[in-house]
Structure formats: structure tokens, C-alpha cells
Short mmCIF file of C-alpha atoms in Angstrom, two decimals:
data_model
loop_
_atom_site.label_atom_id
_atom_site.label_comp_id
_atom_site.label_asym_id
_atom_site.label_seq_id
_atom_site.Cartn_x
_atom_site.Cartn_y
_atom_site.Cartn_z
CA MET A 1376 0.04 -0.07 -0.02
CA LYS A 1377 2.77 2.37 0.95
CA ARG A 1378 4.66 1.51 -2.20
CA ALA A 1379 1.63 2.27 -4.41
CA SER A 1380 1.17 5.58 -2.54
CA LEU A 1381 4.79 6.46 -3.12
CA LEU A 1382 4.52 5.65 -6.79
CA ARG A 1383 1.48 7.68 -7.14
CA THR A 1384 3.34 10.63 -5.41
CA VAL A 1385 6.30 10.33 -7.85
CA ARG A 1386 3.95 10.40 -10.88
CA LEU A 1387 2.14 13.40 -9.42
CA GLY A 1388 5.47 15.12 -8.86
CA VAL A 1389 6.81 14.41 -12.29
CA SER A 1390 3.53 15.49 -13.97
CA SER A 1391 3.72 18.71 -11.99
CA LEU A 1392 7.25 19.36 -13.26
CA LEU A 1393 6.22 18.62 -16.84
CA LEU A 1394 3.67 21.36 -16.65
CA HIS A 1395 6.54 23.83 -16.66
CA LYS A 1396 9.11 22.10 -18.87
CA LEU A 1397 11.36 25.06 -19.57
CA ARG A 1398 11.51 26.13 -15.99
CA SER A 1399 12.36 22.57 -14.95
CA ALA A 1400 14.94 22.22 -17.57
CA LEU A 1401 16.73 25.53 -16.66
CA THR A 1402 16.62 24.57 -12.89
CA THR A 1403 18.27 21.18 -13.83
CA LEU A 1404 21.04 22.97 -15.70
CA GLY A 1405 22.49 24.29 -12.49
CA VAL A 1406 22.90 20.78 -11.14
CA LEU A 1407 24.07 19.44 -14.49
CA PHE A 1408 26.97 21.83 -14.84
CA GLY A 1409 27.83 21.56 -11.20
CA THR A 1410 28.11 17.80 -11.38
CA SER A 1411 30.12 17.75 -14.66
CA SER A 1412 32.46 20.42 -13.46
CA VAL A 1413 33.24 18.38 -10.29
CA ILE A 1414 34.08 15.25 -12.43
CA ALA A 1415 36.04 17.16 -15.08
CA MET A 1416 38.13 19.22 -12.66
CA LEU A 1417 38.97 16.19 -10.64
CA ALA A 1418 39.93 14.24 -13.80
CA ILE A 1419 42.15 17.09 -15.01
CA GLY A 1420 43.76 17.41 -11.51
CA GLU A 1421 44.31 13.70 -11.32
CA GLY A 1422 45.79 13.54 -14.84
CA ALA A 1423 48.25 16.38 -14.04
CA SER A 1424 49.29 14.66 -10.76
CA GLU A 1425 49.67 11.32 -12.44
CA LYS A 1426 51.87 12.82 -15.12
CA ALA A 1427 54.09 14.54 -12.62
CA GLN A 1428 54.44 11.44 -10.48
CA ALA A 1429 55.26 9.26 -13.52
CA GLU A 1430 58.07 11.67 -14.54
CA ILE A 1431 59.43 11.54 -11.08
CA ARG A 1432 59.31 7.66 -11.08
CA LEU A 1433 61.30 7.58 -14.32
CA LEU A 1434 64.17 9.11 -12.35
CA GLY A 1435 64.25 5.96 -10.14
CA SER A 1436 62.71 5.94 -6.74
CA GLN A 1437 65.97 4.26 -5.29
CA ASN A 1438 68.33 6.77 -6.99
CA VAL A 1439 69.87 9.86 -5.63
CA ILE A 1440 70.86 12.30 -8.34
CA LEU A 1441 73.64 14.81 -8.07
CA ARG A 1442 73.63 17.54 -10.69
CA SER A 1443 76.00 20.47 -11.55
CA VAL A 1444 74.32 23.93 -11.32
CA LYS A 1445 75.98 27.03 -12.56
CA PRO A 1446 76.04 29.69 -9.76
CA ARG A 1447 75.11 33.24 -10.79
CA GLU A 1448 77.83 34.82 -8.63
CA ASP A 1449 80.33 32.59 -10.54
CA PHE A 1450 79.19 33.98 -13.91
CA ALA A 1451 79.47 37.55 -12.64
CA SER A 1452 83.09 37.03 -11.29
CA ASN A 1453 84.18 35.57 -14.65
CA GLN A 1454 82.87 38.20 -16.93
CA GLN A 1455 86.29 39.04 -18.15
CA THR A 1456 87.58 35.50 -18.89
CA ARG A 1457 84.18 34.24 -19.98
CA VAL A 1458 85.21 30.76 -18.71
CA ASN A 1459 82.91 29.31 -16.00
CA THR A 1460 84.35 26.56 -13.93
CA TYR A 1461 81.91 24.87 -11.68
CA GLY A 1462 79.98 21.65 -10.87
CA LEU A 1463 80.62 18.13 -10.00
CA THR A 1464 84.16 16.57 -10.24
CA ASP A 1465 85.65 13.14 -10.68
CA ALA A 1466 86.67 13.39 -7.07
CA ASP A 1467 82.89 13.86 -6.02
CA TYR A 1468 82.14 10.73 -8.07
CA ALA A 1469 84.83 8.73 -6.25
CA ARG A 1470 83.68 9.87 -2.80
CA VAL A 1471 80.12 8.98 -3.44
CA SER A 1472 81.08 5.59 -4.66
CA THR A 1473 82.42 4.70 -1.21
CA PHE A 1474 79.21 5.48 0.77
CA PRO A 1475 77.62 2.51 2.69
CA GLY A 1476 74.46 1.20 1.03
CA VAL A 1477 75.43 2.53 -2.38
CA GLY A 1478 75.24 0.05 -5.36
CA ARG A 1479 76.24 1.42 -8.80
CA VAL A 1480 77.30 4.99 -9.45
CA VAL A 1481 76.87 6.42 -12.85
CA PRO A 1482 78.83 9.60 -14.05
CA VAL A 1483 77.29 11.58 -16.83
CA ARG A 1484 78.55 14.38 -19.03
CA GLU A 1485 76.36 16.56 -21.17
CA ILE A 1486 77.53 17.74 -24.60
CA TYR A 1487 76.20 20.96 -25.94
CA GLU A 1488 76.18 20.26 -29.64
CA GLU A 1489 73.68 20.16 -32.46
CA VAL A 1490 72.66 16.84 -33.91
CA ARG A 1491 72.04 16.73 -37.66
CA ARG A 1492 70.92 14.29 -40.35
CA GLY A 1493 70.95 15.78 -43.75
CA SER A 1494 68.71 18.96 -43.70
CA ARG A 1495 67.09 17.97 -40.34
CA ALA A 1496 68.75 19.26 -37.27
CA MET A 1497 67.73 19.55 -33.51
CA ASN A 1498 69.29 20.32 -30.20
CA PRO A 1499 68.53 17.29 -27.89
CA ARG A 1500 70.49 16.48 -24.74
CA VAL A 1501 73.54 14.69 -25.77
CA LEU A 1502 74.75 12.60 -22.86
CA ALA A 1503 77.98 10.82 -22.51
CA CYS A 1504 77.50 7.96 -20.15
CA PRO A 1505 78.77 4.40 -19.27
CA PRO A 1506 77.07 1.26 -20.38
CA VAL A 1507 75.47 0.79 -16.88
CA TYR A 1508 73.49 3.98 -17.28
CA ARG A 1509 70.55 2.13 -18.98
CA GLU A 1510 70.18 -0.36 -16.15
CA VAL A 1511 70.25 2.21 -13.39
CA THR A 1512 67.69 4.52 -15.01
CA GLY A 1513 65.40 1.77 -16.34
CA ARG A 1514 65.45 2.60 -19.98
CA HIS A 1515 64.45 0.02 -22.60
CA VAL A 1516 65.91 -0.57 -26.07
CA LEU A 1517 63.36 -0.55 -28.88
CA GLU A 1518 65.60 -1.48 -31.77
CA GLY A 1519 69.33 -2.48 -31.94
CA ARG A 1520 71.46 -2.44 -28.79
CA TRP A 1521 72.76 -0.21 -26.11
CA ILE A 1522 76.28 1.09 -25.49
CA THR A 1523 78.69 -1.75 -24.55
CA ASP A 1524 81.90 -2.07 -22.61
CA GLN A 1525 83.64 -2.67 -25.83
CA ASP A 1526 82.41 0.74 -27.21
CA GLU A 1527 83.67 2.25 -24.08
CA ARG A 1528 87.16 0.77 -24.18
CA GLY A 1529 87.50 1.36 -27.90
CA ILE A 1530 86.29 4.90 -27.70
CA ALA A 1531 83.82 4.14 -30.50
CA ASN A 1532 81.76 6.75 -32.33
CA VAL A 1533 78.48 5.10 -31.83
CA CYS A 1534 75.28 6.46 -30.52
CA VAL A 1535 71.80 5.47 -29.28
CA LEU A 1536 68.81 7.67 -30.04
CA SER A 1537 65.78 8.38 -27.93
CA ASP A 1538 62.47 7.65 -29.76
CA GLU A 1539 61.79 11.34 -30.33
CA VAL A 1540 65.11 11.95 -31.99
CA ALA A 1541 64.93 8.77 -34.18
CA ARG A 1542 61.46 9.71 -35.48
CA TYR A 1543 62.52 13.31 -36.40
CA LEU A 1544 65.83 12.63 -37.98
CA PHE A 1545 64.74 9.47 -39.71
CA PRO A 1546 61.02 10.00 -40.69
CA VAL A 1547 60.96 7.45 -43.46
CA GLU A 1548 63.83 5.12 -42.96
CA ALA A 1549 65.34 2.86 -40.30
CA PRO A 1550 68.05 4.62 -38.23
CA LEU A 1551 70.00 1.51 -37.40
CA GLY A 1552 73.39 1.61 -39.25
CA GLN A 1553 72.93 5.26 -40.38
CA THR A 1554 75.04 8.09 -39.31
CA VAL A 1555 74.32 11.33 -37.58
CA LYS A 1556 76.42 14.39 -37.04
CA VAL A 1557 77.05 15.56 -33.45
CA GLY A 1558 78.82 18.86 -33.66
CA ALA A 1559 81.64 18.19 -36.07
CA ASP A 1560 81.90 14.43 -35.59
CA TYR A 1561 79.89 11.57 -37.13
CA TYR A 1562 78.34 8.73 -35.11
CA THR A 1563 76.89 5.36 -36.18
CA VAL A 1564 73.55 4.71 -34.82
CA VAL A 1565 73.44 1.31 -33.02
CA GLY A 1566 70.14 1.48 -31.16
CA THR A 1567 66.98 3.29 -30.40
CA LEU A 1568 65.12 3.50 -27.00
CA MET A 1569 61.44 3.20 -26.32
CA PRO A 1570 59.68 6.49 -25.47
CA ARG A 1571 59.58 7.48 -21.83
CA THR A 1572 56.41 9.52 -22.31
CA ARG A 1573 53.78 9.74 -25.02
CA GLN A 1574 55.05 11.86 -27.91
CA ARG A 1575 52.80 14.45 -29.56
CA SER A 1576 54.71 15.13 -32.69
CA ASP A 1577 58.09 14.31 -34.32
CA ALA A 1578 59.46 17.76 -33.78
CA PRO A 1579 59.26 19.70 -30.42
CA SER A 1580 57.96 23.14 -30.43
CA ALA A 1581 60.07 26.21 -29.89
CA GLY A 1582 60.91 26.62 -26.32
CA GLU A 1583 59.32 23.33 -25.21
CA GLN A 1584 61.08 21.11 -22.84
CA THR A 1585 61.77 17.85 -24.47
CA GLN A 1586 62.84 14.26 -23.62
CA ALA A 1587 64.82 14.02 -26.84
CA GLU A 1588 68.26 12.51 -26.05
CA VAL A 1589 71.30 11.16 -27.80
CA PHE A 1590 73.59 8.81 -25.84
CA ILE A 1591 77.35 8.25 -26.60
CA PRO A 1592 80.05 6.32 -24.66
CA LEU A 1593 81.52 8.26 -21.73
CA GLU A 1594 85.13 7.98 -22.86
CA THR A 1595 84.20 9.05 -26.39
CA GLY A 1596 82.71 12.23 -24.92
CA ARG A 1597 85.80 12.93 -22.81
CA LYS A 1598 88.17 12.40 -25.83
CA TRP A 1599 86.36 14.48 -28.51
CA TYR A 1600 84.76 17.27 -26.31
CA GLY A 1601 86.89 17.42 -23.08
CA ASN A 1602 85.81 19.43 -20.01
CA LEU A 1603 85.77 22.89 -21.75
CA GLN A 1604 82.73 23.53 -23.99
CA VAL A 1605 81.46 26.47 -25.83
CA LYS A 1606 77.76 27.59 -25.77
CA MET A 1607 76.50 30.02 -28.47
CA ARG A 1608 73.59 32.13 -27.23
CA SER A 1609 72.02 35.03 -29.21
CA GLY A 1610 75.26 35.83 -30.88
CA SER A 1611 77.45 35.68 -27.72
CA ARG A 1612 79.85 32.90 -26.78
CA GLU A 1613 80.05 31.43 -23.33
CA MET A 1614 82.67 28.92 -22.22
CA GLU A 1615 82.06 26.44 -19.36
CA GLU A 1616 84.45 23.93 -17.80
CA VAL A 1617 82.56 21.06 -16.07
CA GLU A 1618 84.00 17.71 -15.32
CA LEU A 1619 80.66 15.83 -14.69
CA HIS A 1620 77.16 17.30 -15.25
CA GLU A 1621 75.34 14.45 -13.35
CA VAL A 1622 76.07 11.50 -11.02
CA ILE A 1623 73.27 9.05 -10.58
CA VAL A 1624 73.73 7.06 -7.38
CA GLU A 1625 71.82 3.79 -7.12
CA VAL A 1626 70.91 2.91 -3.50
CA ALA A 1627 70.61 -0.70 -2.38
CA THR A 1628 67.25 -0.30 -0.55
CA PRO A 1629 64.62 2.39 -0.37
CA ASP A 1630 65.17 2.74 3.34
CA ALA A 1631 68.71 3.87 2.90
CA VAL A 1632 67.79 6.62 0.35
CA PRO A 1633 67.49 9.37 2.97
CA THR A 1634 70.71 8.48 4.56
CA VAL A 1635 72.68 8.42 1.31
CA ALA A 1636 71.08 11.63 0.24
CA ALA A 1637 72.11 13.35 3.59
CA ALA A 1638 75.63 11.99 3.15
CA ALA A 1639 75.93 13.26 -0.37
CA ARG A 1640 74.71 16.80 0.74
CA GLU A 1641 77.24 16.82 3.53
CA ALA A 1642 80.18 15.63 1.36
CA LEU A 1643 79.38 18.22 -1.44
CA SER A 1644 79.00 21.08 1.00
CA ARG A 1645 82.33 20.22 2.63
CA TYR A 1646 84.34 20.10 -0.61
CA HIS A 1647 82.53 22.78 -2.70
CA THR A 1648 83.18 26.44 -1.89
CA GLN A 1649 80.14 27.53 -3.88
CA LYS A 1650 76.62 26.26 -4.36
CA ASP A 1651 77.33 24.79 -7.77
CA TYR A 1652 75.43 21.55 -7.28
CA GLU A 1653 71.98 20.23 -6.39
CA VAL A 1654 70.91 16.86 -4.87
CA VAL A 1655 67.59 15.49 -6.34
CA VAL A 1656 65.93 12.79 -4.47
CA PRO A 1657 63.00 11.32 -6.54
CA LEU A 1658 61.62 9.42 -3.56
CA GLU A 1659 61.21 12.69 -1.53
CA GLN A 1660 59.67 14.26 -4.60
CA LEU A 1661 57.30 11.40 -5.09
CA LEU A 1662 56.13 11.55 -1.51
CA LEU A 1663 55.69 15.31 -1.76
CA ALA A 1664 53.83 14.90 -5.17
CA GLU A 1665 51.39 12.42 -3.58
CA LYS A 1666 50.58 14.88 -0.74
CA THR A 1667 50.23 17.79 -3.13
CA LYS A 1668 47.90 15.67 -5.20
CA ARG A 1669 45.53 15.13 -2.26
CA ILE A 1670 45.47 18.85 -1.48
CA PHE A 1671 45.04 19.82 -5.09
CA ASN A 1672 42.07 17.41 -5.63
CA LEU A 1673 40.49 18.73 -2.46
CA VAL A 1674 40.84 22.33 -3.61
CA LEU A 1675 39.57 21.57 -7.21
CA GLY A 1676 36.67 19.57 -5.81
CA SER A 1677 35.73 22.34 -3.50
CA ILE A 1678 35.79 24.87 -6.17
CA ALA A 1679 33.61 22.70 -8.45
CA SER A 1680 31.18 21.85 -5.54
CA ILE A 1681 30.38 25.60 -5.42
CA SER A 1682 28.54 25.18 -8.79
CA LEU A 1683 26.47 22.40 -7.21
CA LEU A 1684 25.74 24.82 -4.32
CA VAL A 1685 24.51 27.50 -6.79
CA GLY A 1686 22.44 24.80 -8.46
CA GLY A 1687 20.80 23.85 -5.11
CA ILE A 1688 19.97 27.45 -4.33
CA GLY A 1689 18.37 27.62 -7.78
CA ILE A 1690 16.25 24.52 -6.97
CA MET A 1691 15.13 26.05 -3.59
CA ASN A 1692 14.30 29.32 -5.30
CA VAL A 1693 12.11 27.61 -7.93
CA MET A 1694 10.43 25.35 -5.53
CA LEU A 1695 9.56 28.31 -3.25
CA ALA A 1696 7.99 30.03 -6.13
CA THR A 1697 6.15 26.83 -6.99
CA VAL A 1698 4.85 26.48 -3.37
CA THR A 1699 3.39 30.12 -3.70
CA GLU A 1700 1.77 29.28 -7.02
CA ARG A 1701 0.17 26.11 -5.72
CA THR A 1702 -1.16 27.54 -2.47
CA ARG A 1703 -4.73 26.75 -3.33
CA GLU A 1704 -3.92 23.30 -4.61
CA ILE A 1705 -2.11 22.55 -1.24
CA GLY A 1706 -5.25 23.85 0.72
CA ILE A 1707 -7.60 21.55 -1.37
CA ARG A 1708 -5.43 18.56 -0.75
CA ARG A 1709 -5.31 19.19 3.01
CA ALA A 1710 -9.13 19.63 3.06
CA LEU A 1711 -9.55 16.25 1.27
CA GLY A 1712 -7.54 14.50 4.07
CA ALA A 1713 -3.87 14.76 2.83
CA LYS A 1714 -1.51 14.86 5.79
CA ARG A 1715 1.57 17.04 6.13
CA ARG A 1716 3.82 14.13 5.31
CA HIS A 1717 2.08 13.74 2.03
CA ILE A 1718 2.65 17.42 1.09
CA VAL A 1719 6.30 17.09 2.17
CA THR A 1720 6.85 13.88 0.16
CA GLN A 1721 5.23 15.47 -2.99
CA PHE A 1722 7.54 18.44 -2.87
CA LEU A 1723 10.63 16.53 -1.95
CA VAL A 1724 9.93 14.14 -4.84
CA GLU A 1725 9.92 17.09 -7.32
CA THR A 1726 13.26 18.43 -5.97
CA VAL A 1727 14.85 14.98 -5.96
CA VAL A 1728 13.73 14.42 -9.58
CA LEU A 1729 15.25 17.64 -10.66
CA SER A 1730 18.56 17.02 -8.91
CA VAL A 1731 18.80 13.40 -9.80
CA GLY A 1732 18.01 14.07 -13.41
CA GLY A 1733 20.57 16.91 -13.48
CA GLY A 1734 23.00 14.69 -11.77
CA LEU A 1735 22.72 11.95 -14.23
CA LEU A 1736 23.13 14.21 -17.25
CA GLY A 1737 25.95 15.86 -15.41
CA VAL A 1738 27.75 12.59 -14.96
CA ALA A 1739 27.46 11.84 -18.68
CA LEU A 1740 28.77 15.31 -19.62
CA GLY A 1741 31.55 15.04 -16.98
CA LEU A 1742 32.75 11.83 -18.58
CA VAL A 1743 32.90 13.47 -21.99
CA VAL A 1744 34.55 16.80 -21.11
CA PRO A 1745 37.90 15.24 -19.93
CA LEU A 1746 38.18 13.36 -23.30
CA ILE A 1747 37.55 16.54 -25.17
CA VAL A 1748 40.12 18.38 -23.06
CA GLU A 1749 42.69 15.53 -23.67
CA HIS A 1750 42.16 15.55 -27.35
CA PHE A 1751 42.31 19.35 -28.08
CA ALA A 1752 44.44 20.61 -25.24
CA ASP A 1753 46.72 17.53 -25.06
CA MET A 1754 46.48 17.34 -21.37
CA PRO A 1755 46.34 13.91 -19.64
CA THR A 1756 43.12 13.27 -17.61
CA VAL A 1757 42.38 10.42 -15.43
CA ILE A 1758 38.70 9.63 -14.44
CA THR A 1759 38.65 7.63 -11.17
CA PRO A 1760 35.59 5.57 -10.38
CA THR A 1761 34.97 7.55 -7.24
CA ALA A 1762 34.65 10.95 -8.99
CA PRO A 1763 31.34 10.25 -10.97
CA ALA A 1764 29.87 8.48 -7.86
CA LEU A 1765 30.76 11.24 -5.43
CA ALA A 1766 29.51 13.88 -7.84
CA PHE A 1767 26.19 12.04 -8.30
CA LEU A 1768 25.71 11.47 -4.63
CA ILE A 1769 26.32 15.21 -3.91
CA SER A 1770 23.88 16.21 -6.56
CA ALA A 1771 21.15 13.94 -5.24
CA GLY A 1772 21.91 15.26 -1.67
CA VAL A 1773 21.67 18.83 -2.81
CA GLY A 1774 18.17 18.18 -4.03
CA VAL A 1775 17.07 16.75 -0.62
CA VAL A 1776 18.83 19.49 1.43
CA PHE A 1777 17.57 22.42 -0.65
CA GLY A 1778 14.06 20.86 -1.08
CA LEU A 1779 13.43 20.33 2.71
CA TYR A 1780 12.51 24.10 3.40
CA PRO A 1781 10.20 24.49 0.49
CA ALA A 1782 8.44 21.20 1.31
CA TRP A 1783 8.24 22.16 5.08
CA ARG A 1784 6.79 25.51 4.25
CA ALA A 1785 4.16 23.96 1.98
CA ALA A 1786 3.16 21.31 4.59
CA ASN A 1787 2.73 23.95 7.38
CA MET A 1788 0.26 26.13 5.52
CA ASP A 1789 -2.98 26.73 7.05
CA PRO A 1790 -5.60 24.89 4.98
CA VAL A 1791 -8.28 27.42 5.54
CA GLU A 1792 -5.91 30.24 4.50
CA ALA A 1793 -4.63 28.27 1.58
CA LEU A 1794 -8.22 27.70 0.20
CA ARG A 1795 -8.95 31.49 0.38
CA HIS A 1796 -5.72 32.18 -1.71
CA GLU A 1797 -6.43 33.63 -5.12
#
């Protein structure tokens, strides 16, 4: 009996809403856009966070990375000579190798040279590194092979290209066995690497930070380029002398990462008179990124929820106007025996129908918007299962909360006064 009464009340509420289709549709739009904005903003925030965390993981959660950094005061003091001497040294590499808990230590030099193949040229990171670099950093060979100990001992002019470089320099032919020009020297391509991240195009845009890399044997880099390199910038020439640009320290266990990082900072501060280095700990960055992700999602969700709040206020406003319009109807129903709970149920049903309908449409729109953003803006988005469910539950709750007062006001009308209403 109660179920039949509830169904009758639902049909009555829906029919009442259909009498004013445009008003009901406009009221629903507030909840629709609020729900979709919650899902879309959470998806965009989740995608940005996942991308940042993925890039940090690529550095190796059990690695401690030491990098050379050119100090500004050093540049100012060498204006006359135009030679800047700074950064990590072979002695730093030897010291770090003796730390307890340290596995393999990888020295890396960066060569500032243009890479050219015929008429195609680009400026990727040219890294001179030992064969163990690939294992420590977790890179994977796509075609061919990686640098070997024999290449290192023979100071061979061979190179391995990242996927981005291979696709740009060799758009229509296989790169293996071909030669590329690095600065003034020619190198034979012996392998290509799998892409670390999704590539959008063959050629990076101007000013864009790229993952394009070319790898050569460490001893080859030392022989042909030495420690002194010349950088050409806007018609000016700048000379730098750096022994090592990067030292990657592989730590035996994750628990030992903070200890090794602290020891590296202490050793570098003791033997360097200037701040010409930095210590990057991907594990610390990953933990910080996860914490930032939670805060970021909370902020985005709160901002988007304001739209739902506005939609709820719109529902309350419309329902209050509806109660005023239907005052005589309410009086007749009360005179015919309807109780206050029946009136409350009728108006709550109408608000819930508006909010639930808007919530369902908002969920559908919210699932589509991130796909559109990812396609046109080329931003990664991640829709978690909890986001649509949370947005829909909030939209349904908004209908109940903001429909209570209009329903209570309708139920507490004096039947006699309501019948006299014109």
C-alpha cells in the first residue's frame, strides 16, 4: 500500500514538473553543470598529478641524483675571462662511490652540440655515459642495442637515439646503421630507445622542454669534447668547464635513500666552496607529489562543488515560487484529507527528480569533457571511479537538502488560509 502511494506521489511530482518544462529544464542545468564540473576538474587534476608522478618515477625511486648547477655569482665574477668553472668533479664521483648502502654510481657528461641528419637538425640532450646507465635509469631498447663495454674501451663513435630523435631525424627510414652528425663528428646509430612518455609530434615546439636524448660512450665524450665547452647564445659565446654534469647514485634499498642523500649533501658542501650543485631525491619528490595531489584534488573538488551549491540554491528558489503558485492546490489537498507528510513527500519528490535528473546528465557530460580536453588541449586526464559516484551523490543530496525548506513551508500552510488564496 505504501509502495503504491509512493509511486502515485512520484507520478504526481513528475507531472507537476512537466507542466513547466522550460523552468524545470533551466533549474536542472545548475545541477548538471555543477556535477560535470566536479568530475571534469577532478579528472584534470588527477591527470596532471599522475603525469608529474610518472616523470618522477622515471628518475628512479631508489636513486639519488647529483647535478651540476651554474651559480650566478660565478658567472658575474668571470665576466672578463668568460670561462665558468663549476659543478661536480671526478673526485665527487669517487667519494660517493664509497658511501655505505650505495650500489652502482653512474657519471654523466652533457655535450652542448647540435645533432644533424641531412637537412634535419635539432638540439637534444647529448649525454656521454657508461654502459650501466641504462640499467640504473630503467631505459628500454626498442631496436638494436645499447652502448657496450667494448664501445667504451674502444672509444667508438656510436650513439643510441631516444624515440623522439629517431622519429624526427629518420622519418621514412630505419635509423640503425645510419650516421648522424653531433657537432663536427659523425656517429653510427646502433640502437633506439622506447619512449619514456607519449610523444605528440616528431618535432618539439620552440621553447618546449623535451625528452629528446642522444647517448654516446663516456670515454668518447671525454676524448672528443673534453671538459671545456662553448655555448652559443644570441650571438654571444660562453665557455664552461665542467667535469661531470650528473652523477646518478643507485641505493641498495629504499630505506637507505634518505641516509645516502644526507651523506651526499654533507660531502658536497664540505668540498665545494660555492653552491654549484644540487641533490635530487626522486623518492622525496614522489612523496611530496602524492601529498600535493591530495590537497590539489580537495581544492579543485571544493571549487567545483560551489557550482552544485549554486544549483541547489536555484532549486530552492524555484520550489519556493512553486509553493506560492500552488497554495490553493495545497489547501484543497489538505481539506480532502492529505497529511503534512504527504505534502512534504510530494515536494521532496519534485526536488529530487530535478537534482537526480541533472546529476545523471551531469555525470554523462562530466565523462565526455575530460576526453575533449585530452584531445584538443593535449593534457592527460584520469577519471577515477569515485569521482562520478561522488558527484552524483552530492547532486542527489543537494536536491534533498535544498528541497526540505520549501516542502516544510508547503506542509505547514493553514488549510483555511490556503483555500482563500487567489
